[in-house]
One Martini backbone bead per residue (centre of mass of N, CA, C, O) as a GRO file, in nm:
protein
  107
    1UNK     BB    1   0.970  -1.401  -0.049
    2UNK     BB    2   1.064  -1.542   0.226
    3UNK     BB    3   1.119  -1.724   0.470
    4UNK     BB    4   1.335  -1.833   0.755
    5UNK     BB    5   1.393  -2.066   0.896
    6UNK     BB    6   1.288  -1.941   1.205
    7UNK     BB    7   1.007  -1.765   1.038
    8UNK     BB    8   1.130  -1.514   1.015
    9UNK     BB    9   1.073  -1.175   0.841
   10UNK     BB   10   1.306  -0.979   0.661
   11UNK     BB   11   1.315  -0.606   0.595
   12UNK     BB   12   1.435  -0.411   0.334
   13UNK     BB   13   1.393  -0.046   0.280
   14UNK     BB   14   1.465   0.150   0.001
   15UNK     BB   15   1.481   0.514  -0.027
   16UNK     BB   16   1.387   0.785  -0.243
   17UNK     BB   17   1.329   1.128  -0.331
   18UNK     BB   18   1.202   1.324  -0.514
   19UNK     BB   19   1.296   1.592  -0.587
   20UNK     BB   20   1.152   1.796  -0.297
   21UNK     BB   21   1.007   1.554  -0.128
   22UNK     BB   22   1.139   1.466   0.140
   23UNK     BB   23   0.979   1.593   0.362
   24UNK     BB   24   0.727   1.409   0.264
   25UNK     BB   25   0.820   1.145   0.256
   26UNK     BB   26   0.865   1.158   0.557
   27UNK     BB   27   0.597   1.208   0.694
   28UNK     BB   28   0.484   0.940   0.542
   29UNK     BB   29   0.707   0.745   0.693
   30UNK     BB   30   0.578   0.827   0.989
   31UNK     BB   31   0.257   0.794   0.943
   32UNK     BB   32   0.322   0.448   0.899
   33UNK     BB   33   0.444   0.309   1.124
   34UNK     BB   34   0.279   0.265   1.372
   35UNK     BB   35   0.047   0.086   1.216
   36UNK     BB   36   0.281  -0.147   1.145
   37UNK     BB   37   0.345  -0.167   1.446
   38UNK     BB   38   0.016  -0.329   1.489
   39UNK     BB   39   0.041  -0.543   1.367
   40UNK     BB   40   0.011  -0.832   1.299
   41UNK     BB   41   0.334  -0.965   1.320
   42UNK     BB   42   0.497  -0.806   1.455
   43UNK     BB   43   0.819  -0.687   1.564
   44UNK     BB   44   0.965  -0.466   1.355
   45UNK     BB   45   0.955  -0.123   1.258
   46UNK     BB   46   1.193   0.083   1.151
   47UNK     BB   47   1.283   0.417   1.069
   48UNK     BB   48   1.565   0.569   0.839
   49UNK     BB   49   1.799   0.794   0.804
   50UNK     BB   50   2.043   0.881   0.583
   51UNK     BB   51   2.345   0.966   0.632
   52UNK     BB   52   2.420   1.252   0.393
   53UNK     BB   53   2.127   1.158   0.247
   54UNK     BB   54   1.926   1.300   0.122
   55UNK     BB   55   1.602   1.190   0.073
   56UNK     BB   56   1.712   0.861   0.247
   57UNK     BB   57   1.560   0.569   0.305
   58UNK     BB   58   1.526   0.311   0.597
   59UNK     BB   59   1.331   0.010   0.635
   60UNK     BB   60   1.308  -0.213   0.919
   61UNK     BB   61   1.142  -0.553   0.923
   62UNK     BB   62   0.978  -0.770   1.135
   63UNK     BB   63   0.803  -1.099   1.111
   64UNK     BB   64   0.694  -1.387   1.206
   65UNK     BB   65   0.535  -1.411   0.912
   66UNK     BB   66   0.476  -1.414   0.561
   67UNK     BB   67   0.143  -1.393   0.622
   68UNK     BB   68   0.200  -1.127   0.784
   69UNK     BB   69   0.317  -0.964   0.566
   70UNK     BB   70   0.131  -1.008   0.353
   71UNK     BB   71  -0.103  -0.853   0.509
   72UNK     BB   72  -0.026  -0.616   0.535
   73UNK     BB   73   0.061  -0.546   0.232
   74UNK     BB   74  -0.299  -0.582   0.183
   75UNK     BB   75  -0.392  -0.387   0.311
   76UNK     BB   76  -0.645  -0.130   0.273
   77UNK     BB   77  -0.388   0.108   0.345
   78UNK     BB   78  -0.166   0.017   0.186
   79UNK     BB   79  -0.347   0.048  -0.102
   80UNK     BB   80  -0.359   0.370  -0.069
   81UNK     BB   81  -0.061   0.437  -0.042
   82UNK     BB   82   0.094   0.311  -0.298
   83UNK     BB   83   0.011   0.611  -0.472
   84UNK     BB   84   0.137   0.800  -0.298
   85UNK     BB   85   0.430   0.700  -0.280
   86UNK     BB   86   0.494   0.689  -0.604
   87UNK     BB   87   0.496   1.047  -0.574
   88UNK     BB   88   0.773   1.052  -0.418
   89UNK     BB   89   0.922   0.818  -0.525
   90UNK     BB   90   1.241   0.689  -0.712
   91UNK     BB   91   1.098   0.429  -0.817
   92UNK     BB   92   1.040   0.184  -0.696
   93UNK     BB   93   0.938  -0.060  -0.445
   94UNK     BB   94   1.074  -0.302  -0.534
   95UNK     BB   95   1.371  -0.216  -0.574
   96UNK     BB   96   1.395  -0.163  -0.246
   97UNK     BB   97   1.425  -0.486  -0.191
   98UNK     BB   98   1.532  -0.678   0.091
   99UNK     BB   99   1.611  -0.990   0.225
  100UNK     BB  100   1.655  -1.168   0.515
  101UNK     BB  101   1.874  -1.394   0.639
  102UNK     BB  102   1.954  -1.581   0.879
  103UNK     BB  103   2.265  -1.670   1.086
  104UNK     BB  104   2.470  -1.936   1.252
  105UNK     BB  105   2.671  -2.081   1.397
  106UNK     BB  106   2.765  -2.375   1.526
  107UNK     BB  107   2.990  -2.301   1.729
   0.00000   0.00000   0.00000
């Protein structure tokens, strides 16, 4: 991921829940939110879930620039964080990241 023309990064990130863990990776990814829209350089932060597919989350985040979200990523509370989110989730967590670069028309 690199940041985007205009200096900020955006992230998406999908996941699904391992069969019976929904409820867990859901109250997981609510006690994360709070803390990660606190960090310096966060723009936003928001967690969604997908309708109509259980247990499948969508968390949408813009960051200052890279080294913003680089310390996030790096913060000793995330370092903590995922080996318990690897027991919840299908699939690893960098095959859901998705990084999004904004354009506008020039006209």
């Amino acid at each position: 991921m690199t940041a985007t023309p205009n200096g900020y990064v955006t992230v998406i990130w999908e996941t699904k829940a391992k069969p019976g863990r929904e409820a867990d990776l859901k109250a997981f990814i609510t006690a994360a939110v709070t803390p990660s829209r606190h960090d310096t350089g966060n723009i936003d932060y928001e967690a969604h879930e997908v309708d109509g597919q259980p247990g499948a989350f969508v968390i949408y985040e813009r960051w200052e620039t890279r080294e913003h979200l680089d310390a996030h990523l790096s913060a000793p509370r995330m370092q903590d964080l995922v080996p318990q989110m690897l027991e919840l989730i299908d699939g690893s967590i960098e095959d859901g990241i998705t990084l999004l670069r904004p354009f506008r028309p020039t006209n």
